[in-house]
Amino acid sequence: MSIELKQVEKCFTDNSGNAIQAIDKVDLSIANGEFVALLGPSGCGKSTLINLIAGLDSVSTGEILFQGKPICNPGADRAVVFQEAALFPWLTVIENIKFAIQSGTRREKADKALYYINLVHLNKFKHAYPYQLSGGMKQRVAIARALATDSPVLLMDEPFAALDEQTRMMLQAELLRIWQYTKKTVVFVTHHIREAIYLAERIVLFSYRPARVIKEYSIGIPRPRVPDNFDVAQLEAEILAHLKIEMEKAVAEEIGEEYLLEAAASSSGSGDRMGSSI
Ligand SMILES: Nc1ncnc2c1ncn2[C@@H]1O[C@H](COP(=O)(O)OP(=O)(O)OP(=O)(O)O)[C@@H](O)[C@H]1O
Ligand SMILES: [Mg+2]
């Protein structure tokens, strides 16, 4: 197994000192070369999980192994595309990408960087600095940078969320093509069920916070998995039904908090006011 999570838990402390459990006893094994999509409601702990696998944060209990060894630090063997593009602001687009490429001569690095810049349609902006780019463009640079590294693992946290539909579809197809010929291990967080079905070999569904694995699907549907394929539509509906239950829990918790705040704010007011807000 490439990546193995064993009974992983992660707790944070909020500003008031209260413990927030983000991950609860997650067991997950990801094989070398596998493409796994992680789906779950907003705030459930998906980015936390990516950060733990990336070695940017450490588990509270349990362990995460990569090729049999505990993950303690970030490493060049695990490239990350964050939910929001993280580029070096003092480097241009091409310099940001070249910086991440480990091997090769200067010429080879430049050629490789240009190849991926073209792939994400940023040729005209190769000498621009991050502050000169839109959010979606920065995200495309971050994707190009991750793809240009020789790292065998790609950790992608909603990489296409900020992109327009056409760019998203183009990059989905490219990612799939790159995965098929490089056989990198891809861990891909998304909110789009259809995107997960289109890309992944396996989908892991997480509960509302703390994130627990509620269901896993191995997807045997032949590619390309077009949305009007009966099996794709059926799987999409099934996953949506599972996630709806979890999302309702999330909304209930948020509305509950709002209600408590409103109730507290109006507790000095009249009984009628309180009654109408209930
Ligand atoms: N550094 C931190 N300190 C305190 N709490 C944190 C920290 N990082 C994450 N959390 C909390 O952990 C929970 C999970 O957050 P996380 O960002 O992993 O969710 P997510 O599933 O990626 O959500 P989204 O889909 O909206 O990106 C949230 O309740 C969040 O507030
Ligand atoms: Mg997230």
PDB file of C-alpha atoms and ligand atoms in Angstrom:
ATOM      1  CA  MET A   1       0.000   0.000   0.000  1.00  0.00           C
ATOM      2  CA  SER A   2       1.207   3.502  -0.783  1.00  0.00           C
ATOM      3  CA  ILE A   3      -0.664   5.490   1.848  1.00  0.00           C
ATOM      4  CA  GLU A   4      -2.152   3.911   4.933  1.00  0.00           C
ATOM      5  CA  LEU A   5      -4.220   5.721   7.548  1.00  0.00           C
ATOM      6  CA  LYS A   6      -4.716   3.749  10.730  1.00  0.00           C
ATOM      7  CA  GLN A   7      -7.294   4.920  13.259  1.00  0.00           C
ATOM      8  CA  VAL A   8      -6.402   8.532  12.500  1.00  0.00           C
ATOM      9  CA  GLU A   9      -7.873  11.224  14.726  1.00  0.00           C
ATOM     10  CA  LYS A  10      -7.256  14.955  14.628  1.00  0.00           C
ATOM     11  CA  CYS A  11      -8.367  17.512  17.193  1.00  0.00           C
ATOM     12  CA  PHE A  12      -7.995  21.274  17.025  1.00  0.00           C
ATOM     13  CA  THR A  13      -8.545  23.912  19.668  1.00  0.00           C
ATOM     14  CA  ASP A  14     -10.765  26.869  18.783  1.00  0.00           C
ATOM     15  CA  ASN A  15     -10.219  30.461  19.965  1.00  0.00           C
ATOM     16  CA  SER A  16     -12.169  29.802  23.171  1.00  0.00           C
ATOM     17  CA  GLY A  17     -10.010  26.803  24.001  1.00  0.00           C
ATOM     18  CA  ASN A  18     -12.687  24.255  23.087  1.00  0.00           C
ATOM     19  CA  ALA A  19     -11.599  21.064  21.375  1.00  0.00           C
ATOM     20  CA  ILE A  20     -12.840  20.531  17.818  1.00  0.00           C
ATOM     21  CA  GLN A  21     -12.541  17.007  16.578  1.00  0.00           C
ATOM     22  CA  ALA A  22     -12.015  17.118  12.824  1.00  0.00           C
ATOM     23  CA  ILE A  23     -11.150  13.481  12.080  1.00  0.00           C
ATOM     24  CA  ASP A  24     -12.465  10.440  13.898  1.00  0.00           C
ATOM     25  CA  LYS A  25     -10.822   7.011  13.661  1.00  0.00           C
ATOM     26  CA  VAL A  26     -10.256   7.027   9.920  1.00  0.00           C
ATOM     27  CA  ASP A  27      -8.860   3.833   8.425  1.00  0.00           C
ATOM     28  CA  LEU A  28      -7.985   4.174   4.766  1.00  0.00           C
ATOM     29  CA  SER A  29      -5.570   2.365   2.476  1.00  0.00           C
ATOM     30  CA  ILE A  30      -4.620   3.851  -0.864  1.00  0.00           C
ATOM     31  CA  ALA A  31      -2.641   1.678  -3.272  1.00  0.00           C
ATOM     32  CA  ASN A  32       0.282   2.877  -5.362  1.00  0.00           C
ATOM     33  CA  GLY A  33      -1.105   4.317  -8.566  1.00  0.00           C
ATOM     34  CA  GLU A  34      -4.673   4.496  -7.336  1.00  0.00           C
ATOM     35  CA  PHE A  35      -6.960   7.496  -7.987  1.00  0.00           C
ATOM     36  CA  VAL A  36      -9.126   8.092  -4.933  1.00  0.00           C
ATOM     37  CA  ALA A  37     -11.685  10.868  -4.545  1.00  0.00           C
ATOM     38  CA  LEU A  38     -12.734  12.112  -1.110  1.00  0.00           C
ATOM     39  CA  LEU A  39     -16.249  13.520  -0.823  1.00  0.00           C
ATOM     40  CA  GLY A  40     -17.933  15.004   2.219  1.00  0.00           C
ATOM     41  CA  PRO A  41     -19.830  18.045   3.484  1.00  0.00           C
ATOM     42  CA  SER A  42     -18.104  21.393   3.881  1.00  0.00           C
ATOM     43  CA  GLY A  43     -16.130  21.605   7.109  1.00  0.00           C
ATOM     44  CA  CYS A  44     -16.072  17.844   7.651  1.00  0.00           C
ATOM     45  CA  GLY A  45     -12.281  17.525   7.663  1.00  0.00           C
ATOM     46  CA  LYS A  46     -11.170  16.798   4.088  1.00  0.00           C
ATOM     47  CA  SER A  47      -8.489  19.511   3.909  1.00  0.00           C
ATOM     48  CA  THR A  48      -7.299  18.437   7.337  1.00  0.00           C
ATOM     49  CA  LEU A  49      -6.861  14.910   5.990  1.00  0.00           C
ATOM     50  CA  ILE A  50      -4.913  16.183   2.960  1.00  0.00           C
ATOM     51  CA  ASN A  51      -2.669  18.275   5.252  1.00  0.00           C
ATOM     52  CA  LEU A  52      -2.000  15.225   7.417  1.00  0.00           C
ATOM     53  CA  ILE A  53      -1.051  13.073   4.420  1.00  0.00           C
ATOM     54  CA  ALA A  54       1.082  15.943   3.111  1.00  0.00           C
ATOM     55  CA  GLY A  55       2.895  15.986   6.471  1.00  0.00           C
ATOM     56  CA  LEU A  56       2.007  19.649   7.039  1.00  0.00           C
ATOM     57  CA  ASP A  57       0.210  18.792  10.263  1.00  0.00           C
ATOM     58  CA  SER A  58       0.426  15.827  12.604  1.00  0.00           C
ATOM     59  CA  VAL A  59      -2.222  13.373  13.768  1.00  0.00           C
ATOM     60  CA  SER A  60      -3.599  13.558  17.313  1.00  0.00           C
ATOM     61  CA  THR A  61      -3.817   9.776  17.526  1.00  0.00           C
ATOM     62  CA  GLY A  62      -3.299   6.919  15.088  1.00  0.00           C
ATOM     63  CA  GLU A  63      -0.741   6.943  12.312  1.00  0.00           C
ATOM     64  CA  ILE A  64      -0.262   7.570   8.632  1.00  0.00           C
ATOM     65  CA  LEU A  65       2.267   5.501   6.731  1.00  0.00           C
ATOM     66  CA  PHE A  66       3.701   6.234   3.316  1.00  0.00           C
ATOM     67  CA  GLN A  67       5.438   3.253   1.713  1.00  0.00           C
ATOM     68  CA  GLY A  68       5.437   1.668   5.171  1.00  0.00           C
ATOM     69  CA  LYS A  69       7.077   4.595   7.000  1.00  0.00           C
ATOM     70  CA  PRO A  70       5.309   7.122   9.250  1.00  0.00           C
ATOM     71  CA  ILE A  71       4.714  10.519   7.653  1.00  0.00           C
ATOM     72  CA  CYS A  72       6.356  13.206   9.771  1.00  0.00           C
ATOM     73  CA  ASN A  73       7.188  15.987   7.319  1.00  0.00           C
ATOM     74  CA  PRO A  74       6.260  17.315   3.913  1.00  0.00           C
ATOM     75  CA  GLY A  75       8.282  15.682   1.149  1.00  0.00           C
ATOM     76  CA  ALA A  76       9.012  15.990  -2.553  1.00  0.00           C
ATOM     77  CA  ASP A  77       7.332  12.608  -2.975  1.00  0.00           C
ATOM     78  CA  ARG A  78       3.919  14.207  -2.220  1.00  0.00           C
ATOM     79  CA  ALA A  79       2.940  17.228  -4.336  1.00  0.00           C
ATOM     80  CA  VAL A  80       0.008  19.239  -3.012  1.00  0.00           C
ATOM     81  CA  VAL A  81      -2.488  21.451  -4.796  1.00  0.00           C
ATOM     82  CA  PHE A  82      -4.151  23.436  -2.039  1.00  0.00           C
ATOM     83  CA  GLN A  83      -7.743  24.589  -1.993  1.00  0.00           C
ATOM     84  CA  GLU A  84      -6.393  28.104  -2.517  1.00  0.00           C
ATOM     85  CA  ALA A  85      -3.339  28.491  -4.723  1.00  0.00           C
ATOM     86  CA  ALA A  86      -0.143  28.934  -2.734  1.00  0.00           C
ATOM     87  CA  LEU A  87       2.506  30.433  -5.039  1.00  0.00           C
ATOM     88  CA  PHE A  88       5.751  32.220  -4.269  1.00  0.00           C
ATOM     89  CA  PRO A  89       4.747  35.872  -4.811  1.00  0.00           C
ATOM     90  CA  TRP A  90       8.304  36.928  -5.700  1.00  0.00           C
ATOM     91  CA  LEU A  91       8.584  34.400  -8.542  1.00  0.00           C
ATOM     92  CA  THR A  92       6.942  34.570 -11.962  1.00  0.00           C
ATOM     93  CA  VAL A  93       4.668  31.830 -13.277  1.00  0.00           C
ATOM     94  CA  ILE A  94       7.484  29.986 -15.033  1.00  0.00           C
ATOM     95  CA  GLU A  95       9.864  30.436 -12.081  1.00  0.00           C
ATOM     96  CA  ASN A  96       7.243  29.089  -9.674  1.00  0.00           C
ATOM     97  CA  ILE A  97       6.946  25.947 -11.775  1.00  0.00           C
ATOM     98  CA  LYS A  98      10.669  25.506 -12.473  1.00  0.00           C
ATOM     99  CA  PHE A  99      11.344  25.827  -8.751  1.00  0.00           C
ATOM    100  CA  ALA A 100       9.296  22.685  -8.071  1.00  0.00           C
ATOM    101  CA  ILE A 101      11.020  20.537 -10.709  1.00  0.00           C
ATOM    102  CA  GLN A 102      13.708  18.455  -9.063  1.00  0.00           C
ATOM    103  CA  SER A 103      15.655  16.844 -11.873  1.00  0.00           C
ATOM    104  CA  GLY A 104      17.054  17.814 -15.265  1.00  0.00           C
ATOM    105  CA  THR A 105      19.202  20.529 -16.763  1.00  0.00           C
ATOM    106  CA  ARG A 106      18.097  24.174 -16.748  1.00  0.00           C
ATOM    107  CA  ARG A 107      16.906  23.761 -20.343  1.00  0.00           C
ATOM    108  CA  GLU A 108      14.947  20.589 -19.512  1.00  0.00           C
ATOM    109  CA  LYS A 109      13.336  22.249 -16.500  1.00  0.00           C
ATOM    110  CA  ALA A 110      12.341  25.263 -18.599  1.00  0.00           C
ATOM    111  CA  ASP A 111      10.904  23.034 -21.349  1.00  0.00           C
ATOM    112  CA  LYS A 112       8.950  20.995 -18.845  1.00  0.00           C
ATOM    113  CA  ALA A 113       7.625  24.126 -17.127  1.00  0.00           C
ATOM    114  CA  LEU A 114       6.544  25.533 -20.497  1.00  0.00           C
ATOM    115  CA  TYR A 115       4.821  22.281 -21.413  1.00  0.00           C
ATOM    116  CA  TYR A 116       2.651  22.479 -18.292  1.00  0.00           C
ATOM    117  CA  ILE A 117       2.101  26.240 -18.670  1.00  0.00           C
ATOM    118  CA  ASN A 118       0.701  25.552 -22.135  1.00  0.00           C
ATOM    119  CA  LEU A 119      -1.392  22.728 -20.758  1.00  0.00           C
ATOM    120  CA  VAL A 120      -3.169  25.127 -18.381  1.00  0.00           C
ATOM    121  CA  HIS A 121      -3.390  27.829 -21.111  1.00  0.00           C
ATOM    122  CA  LEU A 122      -1.166  30.391 -19.437  1.00  0.00           C
ATOM    123  CA  ASN A 123       1.476  30.853 -22.094  1.00  0.00           C
ATOM    124  CA  LYS A 124       0.817  34.595 -22.332  1.00  0.00           C
ATOM    125  CA  PHE A 125       1.291  34.929 -18.592  1.00  0.00           C
ATOM    126  CA  LYS A 126       4.447  32.877 -18.122  1.00  0.00           C
ATOM    127  CA  HIS A 127       6.437  35.928 -16.994  1.00  0.00           C
ATOM    128  CA  ALA A 128       3.646  37.403 -14.864  1.00  0.00           C
ATOM    129  CA  TYR A 129       3.811  37.513 -11.066  1.00  0.00           C
ATOM    130  CA  PRO A 130       1.053  35.939  -8.985  1.00  0.00           C
ATOM    131  CA  TYR A 131      -0.419  39.341  -8.021  1.00  0.00           C
ATOM    132  CA  GLN A 132      -1.063  39.953 -11.733  1.00  0.00           C
ATOM    133  CA  LEU A 133      -3.233  36.827 -12.042  1.00  0.00           C
ATOM    134  CA  SER A 134      -6.864  36.083 -11.190  1.00  0.00           C
ATOM    135  CA  GLY A 135      -7.732  33.457  -8.583  1.00  0.00           C
ATOM    136  CA  GLY A 136      -8.493  30.820 -11.222  1.00  0.00           C
ATOM    137  CA  MET A 137      -5.256  31.587 -13.082  1.00  0.00           C
ATOM    138  CA  LYS A 138      -3.213  31.226  -9.900  1.00  0.00           C
ATOM    139  CA  GLN A 139      -4.908  27.905  -9.276  1.00  0.00           C
ATOM    140  CA  ARG A 140      -3.951  26.783 -12.778  1.00  0.00           C
ATOM    141  CA  VAL A 141      -0.313  27.655 -12.031  1.00  0.00           C
ATOM    142  CA  ALA A 142      -0.512  25.608  -8.832  1.00  0.00           C
ATOM    143  CA  ILE A 143      -1.936  22.660 -10.797  1.00  0.00           C
ATOM    144  CA  ALA A 144       0.771  22.972 -13.467  1.00  0.00           C
ATOM    145  CA  ARG A 145       3.416  23.117 -10.751  1.00  0.00           C
ATOM    146  CA  ALA A 146       2.130  19.961  -9.044  1.00  0.00           C
ATOM    147  CA  LEU A 147       1.896  18.105 -12.362  1.00  0.00           C
ATOM    148  CA  ALA A 148       5.414  19.168 -13.350  1.00  0.00           C
ATOM    149  CA  THR A 149       7.018  17.598 -10.289  1.00  0.00           C
ATOM    150  CA  ASP A 150       8.106  14.005 -10.499  1.00  0.00           C
ATOM    151  CA  SER A 151       6.383  13.231  -7.234  1.00  0.00           C
ATOM    152  CA  PRO A 152       4.617   9.858  -7.288  1.00  0.00           C
ATOM    153  CA  VAL A 153       1.758  11.195  -5.140  1.00  0.00           C
ATOM    154  CA  LEU A 154      -0.564  14.071  -5.997  1.00  0.00           C
ATOM    155  CA  LEU A 155      -2.691  15.444  -3.169  1.00  0.00           C
ATOM    156  CA  MET A 156      -5.346  17.708  -4.686  1.00  0.00           C
ATOM    157  CA  ASP A 157      -7.717  19.693  -2.502  1.00  0.00           C
ATOM    158  CA  GLU A 158     -10.624  20.905  -4.657  1.00  0.00           C
ATOM    159  CA  PRO A 159      -8.149  21.909  -7.352  1.00  0.00           C
ATOM    160  CA  PHE A 160     -10.747  22.834  -9.955  1.00  0.00           C
ATOM    161  CA  ALA A 161     -13.315  24.519  -7.713  1.00  0.00           C
ATOM    162  CA  ALA A 162     -12.337  28.075  -8.684  1.00  0.00           C
ATOM    163  CA  LEU A 163     -12.276  27.408 -12.420  1.00  0.00           C
ATOM    164  CA  ASP A 164     -14.880  28.022 -15.100  1.00  0.00           C
ATOM    165  CA  GLU A 165     -16.717  24.968 -16.397  1.00  0.00           C
ATOM    166  CA  GLN A 166     -14.787  24.717 -19.661  1.00  0.00           C
ATOM    167  CA  THR A 167     -11.339  24.957 -18.032  1.00  0.00           C
ATOM    168  CA  ARG A 168     -12.459  22.509 -15.382  1.00  0.00           C
ATOM    169  CA  MET A 169     -13.528  19.946 -17.996  1.00  0.00           C
ATOM    170  CA  MET A 170     -10.324  20.401 -19.950  1.00  0.00           C
ATOM    171  CA  LEU A 171      -8.163  19.943 -16.844  1.00  0.00           C
ATOM    172  CA  GLN A 172     -10.178  16.947 -15.658  1.00  0.00           C
ATOM    173  CA  ALA A 173      -9.461  15.219 -18.966  1.00  0.00           C
ATOM    174  CA  GLU A 174      -5.774  16.199 -18.797  1.00  0.00           C
ATOM    175  CA  LEU A 175      -5.422  15.009 -15.222  1.00  0.00           C
ATOM    176  CA  LEU A 176      -6.970  11.693 -16.169  1.00  0.00           C
ATOM    177  CA  ARG A 177      -4.607  11.362 -19.125  1.00  0.00           C
ATOM    178  CA  ILE A 178      -1.565  12.238 -16.985  1.00  0.00           C
ATOM    179  CA  TRP A 179      -2.649   9.806 -14.287  1.00  0.00           C
ATOM    180  CA  GLN A 180      -3.170   7.051 -16.862  1.00  0.00           C
ATOM    181  CA  TYR A 181       0.336   7.348 -18.261  1.00  0.00           C
ATOM    182  CA  THR A 182       2.284   8.283 -15.113  1.00  0.00           C
ATOM    183  CA  LYS A 183       0.287   6.038 -12.759  1.00  0.00           C
ATOM    184  CA  LYS A 184       0.745   8.550  -9.963  1.00  0.00           C
ATOM    185  CA  THR A 185      -1.240   8.017  -6.792  1.00  0.00           C
ATOM    186  CA  VAL A 186      -3.905  10.728  -6.714  1.00  0.00           C
ATOM    187  CA  VAL A 187      -5.923  11.759  -3.657  1.00  0.00           C
ATOM    188  CA  PHE A 188      -8.508  14.216  -4.906  1.00  0.00           C
ATOM    189  CA  VAL A 189     -10.924  16.193  -2.722  1.00  0.00           C
ATOM    190  CA  THR A 190     -14.015  17.535  -4.441  1.00  0.00           C
ATOM    191  CA  HIS A 191     -17.579  18.660  -3.802  1.00  0.00           C
ATOM    192  CA  HIS A 192     -18.633  17.561  -7.270  1.00  0.00           C
ATOM    193  CA  ILE A 193     -19.995  14.027  -7.233  1.00  0.00           C
ATOM    194  CA  ARG A 194     -19.913  13.856 -11.022  1.00  0.00           C
ATOM    195  CA  GLU A 195     -16.279  14.982 -11.081  1.00  0.00           C
ATOM    196  CA  ALA A 196     -15.409  12.262  -8.564  1.00  0.00           C
ATOM    197  CA  ILE A 197     -17.165   9.604 -10.657  1.00  0.00           C
ATOM    198  CA  TYR A 198     -15.556  10.862 -13.872  1.00  0.00           C
ATOM    199  CA  LEU A 199     -12.047  10.747 -12.415  1.00  0.00           C
ATOM    200  CA  ALA A 200     -11.662   8.274  -9.615  1.00  0.00           C
ATOM    201  CA  GLU A 201     -11.283   4.530  -9.321  1.00  0.00           C
ATOM    202  CA  ARG A 202     -12.653   4.719  -5.803  1.00  0.00           C
ATOM    203  CA  ILE A 203     -14.767   7.264  -3.953  1.00  0.00           C
ATOM    204  CA  VAL A 204     -14.644   7.588  -0.180  1.00  0.00           C
ATOM    205  CA  LEU A 205     -17.587   9.342   1.470  1.00  0.00           C
ATOM    206  CA  PHE A 206     -17.084  11.133   4.752  1.00  0.00           C
ATOM    207  CA  SER A 207     -19.604  12.034   7.423  1.00  0.00           C
ATOM    208  CA  TYR A 208     -20.195  15.511   8.745  1.00  0.00           C
ATOM    209  CA  ARG A 209     -17.527  16.562  11.246  1.00  0.00           C
ATOM    210  CA  PRO A 210     -15.764  14.721  12.727  1.00  0.00           C
ATOM    211  CA  ALA A 211     -14.945  13.042   9.418  1.00  0.00           C
ATOM    212  CA  ARG A 212     -15.610   9.324   9.502  1.00  0.00           C
ATOM    213  CA  VAL A 213     -15.663   7.049   6.492  1.00  0.00           C
ATOM    214  CA  ILE A 214     -19.335   6.298   5.842  1.00  0.00           C
ATOM    215  CA  LYS A 215     -19.086   4.510   2.526  1.00  0.00           C
ATOM    216  CA  GLU A 216     -16.648   3.533  -0.204  1.00  0.00           C
ATOM    217  CA  TYR A 217     -17.382   2.866  -3.852  1.00  0.00           C
ATOM    218  CA  SER A 218     -15.063   1.098  -6.258  1.00  0.00           C
ATOM    219  CA  ILE A 219     -16.021   2.416  -9.654  1.00  0.00           C
ATOM    220  CA  GLY A 220     -15.923  -0.148 -12.408  1.00  0.00           C
ATOM    221  CA  ILE A 221     -17.871   1.901 -14.947  1.00  0.00           C
ATOM    222  CA  PRO A 222     -15.955   1.965 -18.256  1.00  0.00           C
ATOM    223  CA  ARG A 223     -14.400   5.284 -19.293  1.00  0.00           C
ATOM    224  CA  PRO A 224     -15.225   7.839 -20.507  1.00  0.00           C
ATOM    225  CA  ARG A 225     -17.890   8.120 -17.833  1.00  0.00           C
ATOM    226  CA  VAL A 226     -20.350  10.474 -19.446  1.00  0.00           C
ATOM    227  CA  PRO A 227     -23.104  11.940 -17.241  1.00  0.00           C
ATOM    228  CA  ASP A 228     -25.976  10.433 -19.253  1.00  0.00           C
ATOM    229  CA  ASN A 229     -24.610   6.913 -18.826  1.00  0.00           C
ATOM    230  CA  PHE A 230     -27.190   5.009 -16.759  1.00  0.00           C
ATOM    231  CA  ASP A 231     -24.637   3.633 -14.257  1.00  0.00           C
ATOM    232  CA  VAL A 232     -23.055   7.073 -13.769  1.00  0.00           C
ATOM    233  CA  ALA A 233     -26.452   8.682 -13.155  1.00  0.00           C
ATOM    234  CA  GLN A 234     -27.472   5.929 -10.748  1.00  0.00           C
ATOM    235  CA  LEU A 235     -24.237   6.140  -8.745  1.00  0.00           C
ATOM    236  CA  GLU A 236     -24.495   9.925  -8.652  1.00  0.00           C
ATOM    237  CA  ALA A 237     -28.033   9.703  -7.242  1.00  0.00           C
ATOM    238  CA  GLU A 238     -26.964   7.153  -4.631  1.00  0.00           C
ATOM    239  CA  ILE A 239     -23.997   9.207  -3.445  1.00  0.00           C
ATOM    240  CA  LEU A 240     -26.096  12.367  -3.387  1.00  0.00           C
ATOM    241  CA  ALA A 241     -28.655  10.637  -1.161  1.00  0.00           C
ATOM    242  CA  HIS A 242     -25.919   9.680   1.324  1.00  0.00           C
ATOM    243  CA  LEU A 243     -24.361  13.122   1.294  1.00  0.00           C
ATOM    244  CA  LYS A 244     -27.704  14.875   1.672  1.00  0.00           C
ATOM    245  CA  ILE A 245     -28.162  13.235   5.060  1.00  0.00           C
ATOM    246  CA  GLU A 246     -24.708  14.441   6.140  1.00  0.00           C
ATOM    247  CA  MET A 247     -25.272  17.927   4.720  1.00  0.00           C
ATOM    248  CA  GLU A 248     -28.542  18.208   6.601  1.00  0.00           C
ATOM    249  CA  LYS A 249     -26.628  17.488   9.807  1.00  0.00           C
ATOM    250  CA  ALA A 250     -24.199  20.291   8.923  1.00  0.00           C
ATOM    251  CA  VAL A 251     -27.004  22.758   8.186  1.00  0.00           C
ATOM    252  CA  ALA A 252     -28.856  21.758  11.358  1.00  0.00           C
ATOM    253  CA  GLU A 253     -25.754  22.456  13.406  1.00  0.00           C
ATOM    254  CA  GLU A 254     -25.205  25.834  11.746  1.00  0.00           C
ATOM    255  CA  ILE A 255     -28.830  26.913  12.054  1.00  0.00           C
ATOM    256  CA  GLY A 256     -28.777  25.689  15.636  1.00  0.00           C
ATOM    257  CA  GLU A 257     -25.839  27.973  16.383  1.00  0.00           C
ATOM    258  CA  GLU A 258     -27.569  30.906  14.706  1.00  0.00           C
ATOM    259  CA  TYR A 259     -30.683  30.222  16.660  1.00  0.00           C
ATOM    260  CA  LEU A 260     -28.749  30.115  19.926  1.00  0.00           C
ATOM    261  CA  LEU A 261     -27.052  33.426  19.116  1.00  0.00           C
ATOM    262  CA  GLU A 262     -30.349  35.038  18.187  1.00  0.00           C
ATOM    263  CA  ALA A 263     -32.008  33.667  21.272  1.00  0.00           C
ATOM    264  CA  ALA A 264     -29.170  34.978  23.439  1.00  0.00           C
ATOM    265  CA  ALA A 265     -29.283  38.401  21.764  1.00  0.00           C
ATOM    266  CA  SER A 266     -33.021  38.723  22.236  1.00  0.00           C
ATOM    267  CA  SER A 267     -33.170  37.253  25.735  1.00  0.00           C
ATOM    268  CA  SER A 268     -33.389  40.773  27.195  1.00  0.00           C
ATOM    269  CA  GLY A 269     -36.259  41.622  24.797  1.00  0.00           C
ATOM    270  CA  SER A 270     -39.973  40.836  25.019  1.00  0.00           C
ATOM    271  CA  GLY A 271     -41.425  37.346  25.126  1.00  0.00           C
ATOM    272  CA  ASP A 272     -43.179  37.998  21.798  1.00  0.00           C
ATOM    273  CA  ARG A 273     -39.900  38.754  20.064  1.00  0.00           C
ATOM    274  CA  MET A 274     -38.469  35.471  21.304  1.00  0.00           C
ATOM    275  CA  GLY A 275     -41.542  33.583  20.290  1.00  0.00           C
ATOM    276  CA  SER A 276     -41.523  34.927  16.753  1.00  0.00           C
ATOM    277  CA  SER A 277     -37.864  34.034  16.264  1.00  0.00           C
ATOM    278  CA  ILE A 278     -38.535  30.459  17.324  1.00  0.00           C
TER     279      ILE A 278
HETATM  280  N1  LIG B   1      -5.892  25.036  12.236  1.00  0.00           N
HETATM  281  C1  LIG B   1      -7.129  24.847  12.692  1.00  0.00           C
HETATM  282  N2  LIG B   1      -7.474  25.281  13.920  1.00  0.00           N
HETATM  283  C2  LIG B   1      -8.717  25.051  14.418  1.00  0.00           C
HETATM  284  N3  LIG B   1      -9.693  24.417  13.748  1.00  0.00           N
HETATM  285  C3  LIG B   1      -9.404  23.990  12.516  1.00  0.00           C
HETATM  286  C4  LIG B   1      -8.115  24.176  11.920  1.00  0.00           C
HETATM  287  N4  LIG B   1      -8.130  23.621  10.677  1.00  0.00           N
HETATM  288  C5  LIG B   1      -9.375  23.122  10.506  1.00  0.00           C
HETATM  289  N5  LIG B   1     -10.138  23.334  11.613  1.00  0.00           N
HETATM  290  C6  LIG B   1     -11.522  22.884  11.799  1.00  0.00           C
HETATM  291  O1  LIG B   1     -11.589  21.521  11.435  1.00  0.00           O
HETATM  292  C7  LIG B   1     -12.798  21.255  10.729  1.00  0.00           C
HETATM  293  C8  LIG B   1     -12.488  20.640   9.388  1.00  0.00           C
HETATM  294  O2  LIG B   1     -11.897  21.618   8.546  1.00  0.00           O
HETATM  295  P1  LIG B   1     -11.436  21.295   7.071  1.00  0.00           P
HETATM  296  O3  LIG B   1     -10.845  22.538   6.517  1.00  0.00           O
HETATM  297  O4  LIG B   1     -10.611  20.079   7.091  1.00  0.00           O
HETATM  298  O5  LIG B   1     -12.838  20.965   6.358  1.00  0.00           O
HETATM  299  P2  LIG B   1     -13.147  20.615   4.828  1.00  0.00           P
HETATM  300  O6  LIG B   1     -13.848  19.313   4.817  1.00  0.00           O
HETATM  301  O7  LIG B   1     -11.926  20.748   4.023  1.00  0.00           O
HETATM  302  O8  LIG B   1     -14.194  21.766   4.420  1.00  0.00           O
HETATM  303  P3  LIG B   1     -14.437  22.466   2.989  1.00  0.00           P
HETATM  304  O9  LIG B   1     -15.160  21.441   2.158  1.00  0.00           O
HETATM  305  O10 LIG B   1     -15.327  23.623   3.318  1.00  0.00           O
HETATM  306  O11 LIG B   1     -13.124  22.868   2.432  1.00  0.00           O
HETATM  307  C9  LIG B   1     -13.552  22.593  10.659  1.00  0.00           C
HETATM  308  O12 LIG B   1     -14.494  22.607  11.701  1.00  0.00           O
HETATM  309  C10 LIG B   1     -12.489  23.627  10.903  1.00  0.00           C
HETATM  310  O13 LIG B   1     -13.033  24.728  11.554  1.00  0.00           O
HETATM  311 MG    MG B   2     -11.347  22.015   2.514  1.00  0.00          MG
END
